Short mmCIF file of C-alpha atoms in Angstrom, two decimals:
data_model
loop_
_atom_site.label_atom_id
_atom_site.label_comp_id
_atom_site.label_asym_id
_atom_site.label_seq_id
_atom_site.Cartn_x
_atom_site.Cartn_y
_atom_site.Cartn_z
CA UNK A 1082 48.49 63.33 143.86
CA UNK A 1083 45.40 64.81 143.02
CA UNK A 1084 45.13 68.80 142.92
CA UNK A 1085 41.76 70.48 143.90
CA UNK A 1086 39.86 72.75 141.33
CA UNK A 1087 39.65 76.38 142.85
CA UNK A 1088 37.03 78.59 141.57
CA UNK A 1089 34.94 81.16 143.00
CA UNK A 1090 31.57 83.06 142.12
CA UNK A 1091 28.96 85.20 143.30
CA UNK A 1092 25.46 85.38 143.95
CA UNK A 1093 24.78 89.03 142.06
CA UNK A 1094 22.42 91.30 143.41
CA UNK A 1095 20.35 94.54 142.43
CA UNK A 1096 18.00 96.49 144.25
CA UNK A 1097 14.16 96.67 142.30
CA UNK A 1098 12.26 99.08 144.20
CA UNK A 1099 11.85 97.62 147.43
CA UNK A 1100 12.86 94.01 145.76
CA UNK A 1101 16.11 92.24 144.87
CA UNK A 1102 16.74 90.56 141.71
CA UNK A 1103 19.56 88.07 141.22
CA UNK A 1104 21.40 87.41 137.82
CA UNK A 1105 21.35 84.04 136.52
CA UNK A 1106 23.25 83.11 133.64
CA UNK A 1107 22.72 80.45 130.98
CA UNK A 1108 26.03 78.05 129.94
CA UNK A 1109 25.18 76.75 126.61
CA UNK A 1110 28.00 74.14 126.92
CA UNK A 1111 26.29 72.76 129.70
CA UNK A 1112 23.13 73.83 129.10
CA UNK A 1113 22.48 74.95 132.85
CA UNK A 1114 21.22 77.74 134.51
CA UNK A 1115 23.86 78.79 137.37
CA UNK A 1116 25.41 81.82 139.85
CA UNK A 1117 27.91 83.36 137.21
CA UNK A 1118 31.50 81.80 138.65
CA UNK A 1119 35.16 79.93 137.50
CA UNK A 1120 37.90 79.11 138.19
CA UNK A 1121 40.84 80.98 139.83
CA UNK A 1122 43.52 82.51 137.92
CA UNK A 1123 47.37 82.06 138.96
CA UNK A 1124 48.02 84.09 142.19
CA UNK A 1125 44.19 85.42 142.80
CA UNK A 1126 42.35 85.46 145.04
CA UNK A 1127 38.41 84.12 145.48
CA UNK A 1128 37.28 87.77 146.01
CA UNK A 1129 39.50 88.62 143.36
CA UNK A 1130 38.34 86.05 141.18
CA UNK A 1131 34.30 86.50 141.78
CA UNK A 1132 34.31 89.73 140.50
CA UNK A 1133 36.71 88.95 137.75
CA UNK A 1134 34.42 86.29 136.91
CA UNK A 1135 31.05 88.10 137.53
CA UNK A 1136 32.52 91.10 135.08
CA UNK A 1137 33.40 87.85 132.36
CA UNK A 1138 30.30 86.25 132.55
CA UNK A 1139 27.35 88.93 133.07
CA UNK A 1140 29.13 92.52 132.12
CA UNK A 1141 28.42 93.63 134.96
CA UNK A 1142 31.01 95.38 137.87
CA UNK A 1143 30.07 94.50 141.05
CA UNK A 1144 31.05 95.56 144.64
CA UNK A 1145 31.33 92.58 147.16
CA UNK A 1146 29.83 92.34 150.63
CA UNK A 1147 29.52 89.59 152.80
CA UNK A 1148 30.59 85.29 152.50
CA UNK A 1149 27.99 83.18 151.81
CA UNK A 1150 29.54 79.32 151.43
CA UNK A 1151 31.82 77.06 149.63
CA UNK A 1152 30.31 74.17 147.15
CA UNK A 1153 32.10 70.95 146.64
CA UNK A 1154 31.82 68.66 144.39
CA UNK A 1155 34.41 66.27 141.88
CA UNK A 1156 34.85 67.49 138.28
CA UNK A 1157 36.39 64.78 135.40
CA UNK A 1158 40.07 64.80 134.98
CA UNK A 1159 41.73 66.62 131.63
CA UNK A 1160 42.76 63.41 130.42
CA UNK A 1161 39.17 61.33 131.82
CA UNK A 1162 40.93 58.90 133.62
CA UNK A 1163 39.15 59.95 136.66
CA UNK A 1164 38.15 62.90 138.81
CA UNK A 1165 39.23 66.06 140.88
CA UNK A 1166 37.92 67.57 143.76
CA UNK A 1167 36.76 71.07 142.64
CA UNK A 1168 35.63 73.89 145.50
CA UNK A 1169 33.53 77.16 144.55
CA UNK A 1170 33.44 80.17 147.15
CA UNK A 1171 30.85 82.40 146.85
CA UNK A 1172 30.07 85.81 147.95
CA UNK A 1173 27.24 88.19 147.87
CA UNK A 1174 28.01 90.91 144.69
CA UNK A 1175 25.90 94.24 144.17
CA UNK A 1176 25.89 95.13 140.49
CA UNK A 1177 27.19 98.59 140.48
CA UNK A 1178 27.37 99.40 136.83
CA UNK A 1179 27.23 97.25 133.10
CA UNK A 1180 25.21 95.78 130.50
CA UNK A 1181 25.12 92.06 129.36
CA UNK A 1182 26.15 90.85 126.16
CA UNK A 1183 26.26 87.11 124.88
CA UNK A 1184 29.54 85.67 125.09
CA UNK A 1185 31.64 82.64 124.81
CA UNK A 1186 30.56 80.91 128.15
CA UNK A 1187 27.20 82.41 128.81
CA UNK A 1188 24.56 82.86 125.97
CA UNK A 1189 21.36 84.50 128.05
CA UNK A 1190 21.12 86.63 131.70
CA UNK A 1191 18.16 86.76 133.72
CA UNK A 1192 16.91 89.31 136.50
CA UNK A 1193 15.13 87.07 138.94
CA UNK A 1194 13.36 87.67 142.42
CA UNK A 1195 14.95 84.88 144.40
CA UNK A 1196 12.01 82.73 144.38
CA UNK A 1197 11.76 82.22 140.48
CA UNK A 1198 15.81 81.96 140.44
CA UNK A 1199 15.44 78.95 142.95
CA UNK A 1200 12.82 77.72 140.74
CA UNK A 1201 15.40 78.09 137.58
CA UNK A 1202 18.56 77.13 138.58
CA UNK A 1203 19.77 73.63 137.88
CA UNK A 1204 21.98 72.59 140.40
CA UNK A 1205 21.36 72.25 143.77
CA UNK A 1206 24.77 73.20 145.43
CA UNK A 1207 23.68 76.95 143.77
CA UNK A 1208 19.95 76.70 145.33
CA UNK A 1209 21.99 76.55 148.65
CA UNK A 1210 23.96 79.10 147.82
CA UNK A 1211 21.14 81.40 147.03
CA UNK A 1212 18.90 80.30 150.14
CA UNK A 1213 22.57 81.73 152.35
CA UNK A 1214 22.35 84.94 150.28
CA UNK A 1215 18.67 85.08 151.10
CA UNK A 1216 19.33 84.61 155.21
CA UNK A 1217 19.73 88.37 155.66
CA UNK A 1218 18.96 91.61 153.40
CA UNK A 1219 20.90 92.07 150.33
CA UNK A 1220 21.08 96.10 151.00
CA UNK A 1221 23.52 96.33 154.22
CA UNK A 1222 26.41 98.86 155.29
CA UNK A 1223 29.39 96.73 154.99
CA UNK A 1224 32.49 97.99 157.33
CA UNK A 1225 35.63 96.10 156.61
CA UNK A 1226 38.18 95.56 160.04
CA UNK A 1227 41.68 95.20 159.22
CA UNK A 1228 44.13 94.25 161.98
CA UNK A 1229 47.66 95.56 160.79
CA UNK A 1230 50.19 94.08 158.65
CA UNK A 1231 53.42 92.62 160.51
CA UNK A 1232 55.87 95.16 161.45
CA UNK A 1233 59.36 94.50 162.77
CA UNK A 1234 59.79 92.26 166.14
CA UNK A 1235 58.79 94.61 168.96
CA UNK A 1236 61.95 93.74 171.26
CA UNK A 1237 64.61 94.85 168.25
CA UNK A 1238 63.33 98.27 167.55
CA UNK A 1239 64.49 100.94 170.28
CA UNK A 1240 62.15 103.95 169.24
CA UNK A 1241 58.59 105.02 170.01
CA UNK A 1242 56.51 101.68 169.66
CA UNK A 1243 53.74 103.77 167.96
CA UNK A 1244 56.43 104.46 165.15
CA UNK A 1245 57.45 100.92 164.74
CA UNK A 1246 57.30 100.41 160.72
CA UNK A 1247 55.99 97.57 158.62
CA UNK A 1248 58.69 94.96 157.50
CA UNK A 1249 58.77 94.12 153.84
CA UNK A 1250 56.84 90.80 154.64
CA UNK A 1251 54.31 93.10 156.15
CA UNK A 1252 54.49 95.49 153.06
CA UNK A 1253 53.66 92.35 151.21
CA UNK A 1254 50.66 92.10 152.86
CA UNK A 1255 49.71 95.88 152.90
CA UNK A 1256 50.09 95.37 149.11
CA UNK A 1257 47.50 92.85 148.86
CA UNK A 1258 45.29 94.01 151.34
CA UNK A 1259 45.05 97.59 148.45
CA UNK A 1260 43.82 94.75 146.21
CA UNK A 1261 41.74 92.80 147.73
CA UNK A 1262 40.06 95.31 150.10
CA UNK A 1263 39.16 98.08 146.67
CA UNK A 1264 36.84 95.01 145.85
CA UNK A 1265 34.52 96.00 148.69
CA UNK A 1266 34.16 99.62 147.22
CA UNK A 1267 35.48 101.35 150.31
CA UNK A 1268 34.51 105.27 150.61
CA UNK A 1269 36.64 106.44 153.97
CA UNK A 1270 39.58 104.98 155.86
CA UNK A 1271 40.10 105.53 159.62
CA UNK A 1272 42.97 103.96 161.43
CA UNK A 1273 44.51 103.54 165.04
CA UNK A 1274 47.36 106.31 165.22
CA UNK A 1275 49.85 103.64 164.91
CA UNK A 1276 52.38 104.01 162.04
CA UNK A 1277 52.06 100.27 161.21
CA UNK A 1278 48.44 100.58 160.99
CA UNK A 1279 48.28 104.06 159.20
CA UNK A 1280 50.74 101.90 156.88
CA UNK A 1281 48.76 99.21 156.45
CA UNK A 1282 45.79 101.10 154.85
CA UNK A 1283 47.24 104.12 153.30
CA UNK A 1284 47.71 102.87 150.25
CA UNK A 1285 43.79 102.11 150.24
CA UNK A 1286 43.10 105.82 151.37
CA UNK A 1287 45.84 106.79 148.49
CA UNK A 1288 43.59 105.34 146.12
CA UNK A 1289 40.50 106.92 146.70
CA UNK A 1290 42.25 110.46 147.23
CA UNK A 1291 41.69 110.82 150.97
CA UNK A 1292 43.56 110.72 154.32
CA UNK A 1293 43.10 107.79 157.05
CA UNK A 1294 41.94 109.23 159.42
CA UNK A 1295 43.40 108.51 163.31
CA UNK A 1296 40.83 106.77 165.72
CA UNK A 1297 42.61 106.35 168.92
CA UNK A 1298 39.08 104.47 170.95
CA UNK A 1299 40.35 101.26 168.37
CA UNK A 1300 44.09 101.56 169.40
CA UNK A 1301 45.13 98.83 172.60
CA UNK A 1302 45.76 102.22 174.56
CA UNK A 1303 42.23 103.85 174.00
CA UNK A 1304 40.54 100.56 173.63
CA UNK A 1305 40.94 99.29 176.88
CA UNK A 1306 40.36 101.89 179.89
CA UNK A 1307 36.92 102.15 178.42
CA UNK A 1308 35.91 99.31 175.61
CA UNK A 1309 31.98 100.13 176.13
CA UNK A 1310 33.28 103.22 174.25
CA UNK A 1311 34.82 101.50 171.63
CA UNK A 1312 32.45 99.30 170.35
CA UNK A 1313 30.39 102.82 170.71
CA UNK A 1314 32.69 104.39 168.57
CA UNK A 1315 33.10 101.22 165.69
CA UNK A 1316 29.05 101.36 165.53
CA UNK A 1317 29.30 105.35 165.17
CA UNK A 1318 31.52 104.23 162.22
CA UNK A 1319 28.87 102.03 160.54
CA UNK A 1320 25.99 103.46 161.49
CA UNK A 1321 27.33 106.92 158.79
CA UNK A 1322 26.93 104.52 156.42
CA UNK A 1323 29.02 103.78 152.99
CA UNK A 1324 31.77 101.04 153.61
CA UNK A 1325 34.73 102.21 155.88
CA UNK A 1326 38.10 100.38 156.00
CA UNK A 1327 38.76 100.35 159.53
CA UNK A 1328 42.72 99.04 160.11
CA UNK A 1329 43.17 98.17 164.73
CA UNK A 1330 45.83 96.00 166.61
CA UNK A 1331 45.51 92.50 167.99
CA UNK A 1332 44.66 93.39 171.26
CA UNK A 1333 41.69 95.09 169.97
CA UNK A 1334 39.29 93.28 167.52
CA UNK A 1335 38.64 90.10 169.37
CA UNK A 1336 37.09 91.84 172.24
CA UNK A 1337 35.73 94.08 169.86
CA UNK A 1338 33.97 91.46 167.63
CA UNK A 1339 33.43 88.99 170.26
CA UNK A 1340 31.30 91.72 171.84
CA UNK A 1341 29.47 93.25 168.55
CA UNK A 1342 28.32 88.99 167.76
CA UNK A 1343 26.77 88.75 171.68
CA UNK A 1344 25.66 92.05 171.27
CA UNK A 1345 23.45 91.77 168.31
CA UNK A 1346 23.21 87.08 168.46
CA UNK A 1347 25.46 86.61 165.68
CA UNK A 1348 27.56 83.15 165.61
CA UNK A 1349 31.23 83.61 164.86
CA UNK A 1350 32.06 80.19 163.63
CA UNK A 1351 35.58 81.08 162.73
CA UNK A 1352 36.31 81.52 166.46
CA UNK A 1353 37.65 78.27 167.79
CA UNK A 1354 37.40 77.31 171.43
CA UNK A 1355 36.14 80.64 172.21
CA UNK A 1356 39.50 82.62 170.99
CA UNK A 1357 38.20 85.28 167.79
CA UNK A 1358 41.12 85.18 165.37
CA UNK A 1359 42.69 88.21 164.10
CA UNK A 1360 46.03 87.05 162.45
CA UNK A 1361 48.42 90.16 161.13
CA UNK A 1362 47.05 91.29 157.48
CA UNK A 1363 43.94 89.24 157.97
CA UNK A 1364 40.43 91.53 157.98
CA UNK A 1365 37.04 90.64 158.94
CA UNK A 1366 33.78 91.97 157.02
CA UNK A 1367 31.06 92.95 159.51
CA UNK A 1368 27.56 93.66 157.61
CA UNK A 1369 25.31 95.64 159.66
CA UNK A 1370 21.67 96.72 158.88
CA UNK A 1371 21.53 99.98 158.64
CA UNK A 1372 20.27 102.19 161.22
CA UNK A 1373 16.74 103.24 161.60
CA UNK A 1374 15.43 106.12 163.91
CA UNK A 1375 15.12 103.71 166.48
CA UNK A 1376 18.03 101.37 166.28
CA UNK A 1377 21.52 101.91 165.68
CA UNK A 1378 23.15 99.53 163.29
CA UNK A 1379 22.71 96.03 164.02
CA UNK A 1380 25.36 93.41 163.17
CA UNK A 1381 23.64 90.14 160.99
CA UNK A 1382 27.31 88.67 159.56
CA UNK A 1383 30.23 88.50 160.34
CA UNK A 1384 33.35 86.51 157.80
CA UNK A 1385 36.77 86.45 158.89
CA UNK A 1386 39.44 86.29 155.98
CA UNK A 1387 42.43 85.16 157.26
CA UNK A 1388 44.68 86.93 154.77
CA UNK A 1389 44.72 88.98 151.49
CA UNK A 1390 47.14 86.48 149.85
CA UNK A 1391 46.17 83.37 147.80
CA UNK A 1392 44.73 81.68 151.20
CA UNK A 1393 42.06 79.37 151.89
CA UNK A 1394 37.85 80.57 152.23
CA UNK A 1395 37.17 82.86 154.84
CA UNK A 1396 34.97 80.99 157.31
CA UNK A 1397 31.39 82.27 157.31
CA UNK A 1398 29.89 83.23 160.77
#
């Protein structure tokens, strides 16, 4: 049985002005120009690995934003008797803070408009990667939506519903959602008043020394009566800018997705025979353009990731 190569990467970004540069890095084994990437480490994550990666190869930290696409391709086997499939995801990286310095792996690091990088790069699984990052602007307002980690079976607990606890699986989950979700450099977290949702992100809010703060329009109770109102509110939410964790219930973000993507002609691949998925510790990352003084944010990408664990690629919408 053959066993598939997991590695992930990034396309990373800085502003220039009013241009973007992307880093290219130089492999001197292979003698290659390519988006820094590598493979996954035991237990971790893509996201968790493209930054680890990014940070290994080019110095530099980086704060992710949206999915861009997975590459494919068979690598030789340790022992050459054949090959493996190998998969890299890749996601779009600002470079936050760092300096490059030769290494191992990579030997030279160049600042590129996306034109000359295209023009550079060797291989042309990365050209397509770069020609996704270059779909939309680099600069958006990323706001991450988190549907709550499981909580114990509705019909065995007798108190207040809203004060229905995580279970340990679910604690699990809340655990790797602190992880995975830090990589997005979150500033504020809001939450349905719902203890399992106020659970699931409070370790996030914990971390960055604030409180979640309660948004009752994205609980199923405040949603619904009005949910022109709610999508009001979740664009009030991006449109302040920065990148807010938002954490809402099942019976919310479909609708509320579903009706940001035919509001603003976005394609939500991930949703299968019309149904938008929203599976207990899974999040989606919504990147909006950010508001000008005529135009409230506008939604250009949406990626579902179906869980904070070890999982599959999100699917790229």
């Amino acid at each position: 049985m053959t066993q598939e190569v997991r590695a992930a990467g990034a396309v990373l970004w800085r502003g220039c002005g009013k241009a973007t540069e992307v880093a290219l890095v130089h492999r001197p084994r292979y003698d290659d120009w390519s988006l820094p990437k590598g493979k996954l480490d035991p237990g971790e994550t893509t996201a968790e690995a493209a930054v680890r990666e990014v940070k290994e190869e080019t110095g530099f930290d980086a704060v992710l934003g949206r999915y861009l696409a997975r590459t494919a391709y068979p690598v030789p086997t340790r022992n050459g008797s054949g090959t493996v499939p190998k998969t890299v995801d890749y996601f779009s990286a600002e470079a936050v803070s760092g300096v490059f310095a030769a290494n191992d792996e990579v030997d030279e690091l160049r600042w590129l408009d996306p034109t000359a990088a295209e023009k550079l790069l060797t291989r042309p699984e990365d050209v397509r990667v770069l020609r996704a990052f270059c779909e939309v602007p680099a600069g958006l307002t990323t706001l991450v939506l988190v549907r709550h980690a499981k909580a114990g079976k509705r019909d065995e607990w007798t108190g207040d519903d809203d004060l229905r606890p995580l279970s340990d699986a679910g604690l699990r989950q809340a655990s790797a959602l602190r992880r995975v979700l830090a990589l997005y450099g979150p500033d504020r977290v809001l939450s349905a008043p719902r203890l399992r949702c106020v659970q699931t992100v409070q370790r996030v809010a914990d971390d960055l020394g604030i409180e979640v703060r309660h948004e009752p329009l994205l609980s199923e109770e405040g949603y619904w009566p009005d949910p022109v109102l709610g999508v009001a509110r979740l664009l009030a939410i991006a449109g302040d800018g920065g990148t807010p964790v938002v954490c809402s219930q099942g019976g919310v973000i479909p609708d509320l997705v579903s009706a940001l993507a035919d509001r603003d002609g976005v394609d939500l691949p991930a949703a299968r025979g019309g149904v938008v998925p929203s599976k207990k510790g899974s999040f989606w990352v919504l990147s909006f353009r950010a508001p000008t003084t005529e135009d409230g944010p506008v939604l250009l990408a949406a990626d579902y990731h179906p869980s904070a664990l070890p999982t599959p690629s999100p699917t790229r919408s």
